[in-house]
Coordinates of C-alpha atoms and ligand atoms in Angstrom, one line a residue:
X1 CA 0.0 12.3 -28.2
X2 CA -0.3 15.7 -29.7
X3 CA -2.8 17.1 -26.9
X4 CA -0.4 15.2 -24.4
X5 CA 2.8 17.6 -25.8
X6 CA 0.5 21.1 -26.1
X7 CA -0.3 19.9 -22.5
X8 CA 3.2 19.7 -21.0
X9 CA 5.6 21.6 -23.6
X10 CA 6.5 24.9 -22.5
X11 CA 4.1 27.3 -25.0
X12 CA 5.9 29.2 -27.4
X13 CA 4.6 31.7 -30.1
X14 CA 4.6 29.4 -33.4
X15 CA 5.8 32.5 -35.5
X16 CA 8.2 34.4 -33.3
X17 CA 9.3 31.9 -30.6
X18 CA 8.4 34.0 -27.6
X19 CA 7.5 32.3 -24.4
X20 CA 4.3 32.4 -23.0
X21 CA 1.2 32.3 -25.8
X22 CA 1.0 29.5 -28.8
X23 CA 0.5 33.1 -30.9
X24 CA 1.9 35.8 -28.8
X25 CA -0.5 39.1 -28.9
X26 CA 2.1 40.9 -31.2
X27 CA 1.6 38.3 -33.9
X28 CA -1.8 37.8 -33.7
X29 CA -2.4 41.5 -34.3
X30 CA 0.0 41.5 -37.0
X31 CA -1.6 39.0 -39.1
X32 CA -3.2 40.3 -41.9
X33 CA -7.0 40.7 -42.0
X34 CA -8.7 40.5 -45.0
X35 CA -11.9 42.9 -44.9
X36 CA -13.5 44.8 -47.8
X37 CA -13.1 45.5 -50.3
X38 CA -13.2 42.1 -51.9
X39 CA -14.2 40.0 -54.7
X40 CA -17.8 39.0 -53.2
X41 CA -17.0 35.8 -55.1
X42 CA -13.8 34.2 -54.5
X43 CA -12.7 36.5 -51.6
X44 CA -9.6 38.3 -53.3
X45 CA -8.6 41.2 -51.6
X46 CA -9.6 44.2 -54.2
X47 CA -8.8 47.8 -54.9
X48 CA -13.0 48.3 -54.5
X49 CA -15.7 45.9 -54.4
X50 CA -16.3 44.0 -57.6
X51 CA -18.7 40.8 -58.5
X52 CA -15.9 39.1 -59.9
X53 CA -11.9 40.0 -60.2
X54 CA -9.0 38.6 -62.4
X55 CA -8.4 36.0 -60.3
X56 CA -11.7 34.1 -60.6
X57 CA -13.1 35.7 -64.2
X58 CA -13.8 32.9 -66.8
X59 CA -13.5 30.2 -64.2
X60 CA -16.1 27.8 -63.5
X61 CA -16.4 28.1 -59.5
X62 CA -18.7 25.7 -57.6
X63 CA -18.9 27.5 -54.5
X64 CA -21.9 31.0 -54.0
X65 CA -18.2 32.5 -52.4
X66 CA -15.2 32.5 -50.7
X67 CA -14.3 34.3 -46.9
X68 CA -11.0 34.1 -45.2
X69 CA -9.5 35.7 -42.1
X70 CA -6.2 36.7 -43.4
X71 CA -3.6 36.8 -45.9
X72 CA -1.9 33.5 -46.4
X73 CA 1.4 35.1 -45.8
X74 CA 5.0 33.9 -44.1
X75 CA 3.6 34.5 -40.3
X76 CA 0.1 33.1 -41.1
X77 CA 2.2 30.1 -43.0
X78 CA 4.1 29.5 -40.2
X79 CA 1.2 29.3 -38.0
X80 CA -1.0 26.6 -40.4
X81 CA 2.5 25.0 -40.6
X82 CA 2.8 24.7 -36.5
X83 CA -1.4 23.5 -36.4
X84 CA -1.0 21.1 -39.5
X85 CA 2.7 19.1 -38.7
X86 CA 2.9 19.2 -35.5
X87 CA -0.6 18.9 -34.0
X88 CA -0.7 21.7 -31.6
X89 CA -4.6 20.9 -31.3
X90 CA -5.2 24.8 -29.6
X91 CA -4.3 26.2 -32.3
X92 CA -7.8 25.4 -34.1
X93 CA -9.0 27.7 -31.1
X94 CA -6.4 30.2 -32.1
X95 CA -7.7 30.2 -35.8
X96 CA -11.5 30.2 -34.8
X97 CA -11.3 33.4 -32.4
X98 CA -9.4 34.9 -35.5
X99 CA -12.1 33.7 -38.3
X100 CA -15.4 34.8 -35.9
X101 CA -13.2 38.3 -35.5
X102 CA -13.2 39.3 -39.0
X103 CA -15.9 37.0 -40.8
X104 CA -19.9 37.5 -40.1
X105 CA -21.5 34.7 -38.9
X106 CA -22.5 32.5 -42.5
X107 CA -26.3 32.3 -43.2
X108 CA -26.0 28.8 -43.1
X109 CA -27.5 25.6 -41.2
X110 CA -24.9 23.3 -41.2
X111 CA -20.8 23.5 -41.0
X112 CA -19.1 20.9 -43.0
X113 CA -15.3 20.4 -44.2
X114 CA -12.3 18.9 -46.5
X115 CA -11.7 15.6 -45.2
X116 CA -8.1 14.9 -44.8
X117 CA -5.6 13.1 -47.8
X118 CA -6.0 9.6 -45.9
X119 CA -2.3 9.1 -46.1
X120 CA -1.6 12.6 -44.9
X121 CA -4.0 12.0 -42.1
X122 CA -2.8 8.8 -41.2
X123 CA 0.8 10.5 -40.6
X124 CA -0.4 13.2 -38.5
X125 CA -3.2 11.6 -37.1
X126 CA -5.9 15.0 -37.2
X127 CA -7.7 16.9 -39.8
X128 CA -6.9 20.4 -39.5
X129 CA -10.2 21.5 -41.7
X130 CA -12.2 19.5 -39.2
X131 CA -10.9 21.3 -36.0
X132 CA -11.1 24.7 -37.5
X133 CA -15.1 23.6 -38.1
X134 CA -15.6 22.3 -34.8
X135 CA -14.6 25.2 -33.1
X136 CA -16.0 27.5 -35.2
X137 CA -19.1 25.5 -35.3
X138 CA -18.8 26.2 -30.8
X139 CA -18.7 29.3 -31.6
X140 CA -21.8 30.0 -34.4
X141 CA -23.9 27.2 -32.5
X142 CA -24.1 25.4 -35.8
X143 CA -24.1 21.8 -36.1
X144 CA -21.1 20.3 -37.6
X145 CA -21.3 17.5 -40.0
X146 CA -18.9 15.4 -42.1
X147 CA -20.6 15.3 -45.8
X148 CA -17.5 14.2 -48.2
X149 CA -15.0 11.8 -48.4
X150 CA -11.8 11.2 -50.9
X151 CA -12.9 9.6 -53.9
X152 CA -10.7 6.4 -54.3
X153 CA -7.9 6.7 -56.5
X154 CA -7.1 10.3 -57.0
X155 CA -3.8 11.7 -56.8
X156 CA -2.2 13.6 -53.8
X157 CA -2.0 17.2 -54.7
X158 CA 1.2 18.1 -53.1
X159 CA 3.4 19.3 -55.7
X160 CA 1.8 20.1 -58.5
X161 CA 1.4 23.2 -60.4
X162 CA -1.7 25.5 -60.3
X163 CA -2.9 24.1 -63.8
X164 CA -2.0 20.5 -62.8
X165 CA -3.5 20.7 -59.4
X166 CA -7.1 22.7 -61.2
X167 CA -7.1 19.3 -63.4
X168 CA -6.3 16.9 -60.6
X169 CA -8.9 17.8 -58.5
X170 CA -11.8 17.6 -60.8
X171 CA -13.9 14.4 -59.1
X172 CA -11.8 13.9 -56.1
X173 CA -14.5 14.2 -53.7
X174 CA -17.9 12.6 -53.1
X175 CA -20.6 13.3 -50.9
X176 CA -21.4 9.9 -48.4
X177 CA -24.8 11.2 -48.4
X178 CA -27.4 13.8 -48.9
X179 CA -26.1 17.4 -48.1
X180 CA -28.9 20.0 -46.8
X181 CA -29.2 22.9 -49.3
X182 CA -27.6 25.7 -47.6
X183 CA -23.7 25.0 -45.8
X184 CA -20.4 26.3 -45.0
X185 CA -17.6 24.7 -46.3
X186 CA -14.6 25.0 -44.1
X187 CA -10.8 24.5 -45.1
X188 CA -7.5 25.8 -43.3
X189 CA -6.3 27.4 -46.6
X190 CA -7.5 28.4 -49.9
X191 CA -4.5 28.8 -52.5
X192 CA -5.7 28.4 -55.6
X193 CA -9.5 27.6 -54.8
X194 CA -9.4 24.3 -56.5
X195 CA -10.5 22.1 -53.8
X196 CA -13.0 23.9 -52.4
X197 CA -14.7 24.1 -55.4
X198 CA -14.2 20.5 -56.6
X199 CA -15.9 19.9 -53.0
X200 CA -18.4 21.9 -53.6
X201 CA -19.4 20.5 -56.5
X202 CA -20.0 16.9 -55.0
X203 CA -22.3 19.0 -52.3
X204 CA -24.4 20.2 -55.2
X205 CA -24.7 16.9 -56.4
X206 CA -26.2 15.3 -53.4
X207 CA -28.2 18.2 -53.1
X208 CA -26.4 21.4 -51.6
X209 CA -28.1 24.5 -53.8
X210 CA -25.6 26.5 -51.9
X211 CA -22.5 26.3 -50.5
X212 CA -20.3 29.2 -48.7
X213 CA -16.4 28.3 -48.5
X214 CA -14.6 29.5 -45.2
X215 CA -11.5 29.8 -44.9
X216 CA -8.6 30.8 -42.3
X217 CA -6.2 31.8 -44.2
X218 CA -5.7 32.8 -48.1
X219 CA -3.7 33.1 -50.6
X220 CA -3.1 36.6 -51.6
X221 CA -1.2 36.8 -55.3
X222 CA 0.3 40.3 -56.0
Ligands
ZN301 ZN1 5.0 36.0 -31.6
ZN302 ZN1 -12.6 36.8 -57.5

């Protein structure tokens, strides 16, 4: 149904409403890149390039580190909004170009992602995490393949606070079988890093020695 409407619907830019594009050339340039410098860990954008910043200091991280394309801000919102609720499939195309434009290809293998919240993904009907690693798996010529799954009976974490959710997450994912030891990890956002890292974790149990989290967008705090 959703590929049916993005078919026939008239195309309109998802953050300003023009006609024409799904993400008119005036927005797409205006997103927000996030280049160097950088925490080399978790991604942060930095003043200069440090190891680790105050963001991820002190906190047990799972992951080797973090990229994303661009700040996590009310345009790029809007545009994970559009690609997440209402299913405009082309926009995972959108966010790849974006991603292989500011990120260097991973030295990595394999691609694998966040599975969707099975209730959330029986409402919309599409993993937005999985597109994005399709395409961007097109686009790198690396194979893409699905490595975790929701461990049964863990909370949604829509919500919660940034404590809460850090606690919530803790065991939430398992690997369905063995992971090869070098992969990308590919979300749609990173906020507060959480959930990438309780993924990760399950990778390095079934045998990931490291994993590099990709995002598209991300959370930038002031
Ligand atoms: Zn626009
Ligand atoms: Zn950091």
């Amino acid at each position: 149904m959703a590929s049916f409407l993005d078919f026939f619907l008239p195309r309109r830019c998802v953050v300003c409403g023009a006609g024409g594009e799904l993400l008119c050339h005036g927005c797409g340039g205006a997103l927000t890149r996030l280049g160097a410098p950088r925490c080399e860990r978790c991604g942060a954008p930095t003043t200069w390039p440090v190891e680790r910043c105050r963001e991820c200091s002190g906190r047990r991280i799972a992951f080797a580190h973090a990229r994303a394309a661009v700040e996590y801000d009310d345009a790029a919102k809007r545009l994970v909004g559009a690609w997440k609720e209402r299913g405009l499939r082309s926009l995972a195309e959108v966010a790849a170009e974006i991603v292989v434009g500011v990120v260097s290809r991973p030295d990595a293998y394999t691609i694998t992602f966040i599975p969707a919240d099975h209730n959330r993904f029986l409402e919309r009907g599409h993993n937005p995490a999985k597109r994005l690693a399709v395409e961007l798996g097109t686009r790198w010529q690396l194979p893409v393949v699905p490595l975790l799954r929701r461990a049964p009976g863990v909370a949604a974490q829509r919500g919660l606070s940034l404590a809460e959710r850090r606690r919530n997450v803790r065991g939430i994912f398992e690997a369905s079988r063995p992971a090869p030891r070098t992969l990308v990890l590919v979300d749609d956002v990173y906020t507060s890093g959480a959930t990438v890292s309780a993924a990760a974790t399950a990778l390095r149990k079934a045998g990931a020695r490291r994993v590099e989290v990709l995002t598209f967008a991300r959370a930038v705090r002031s």
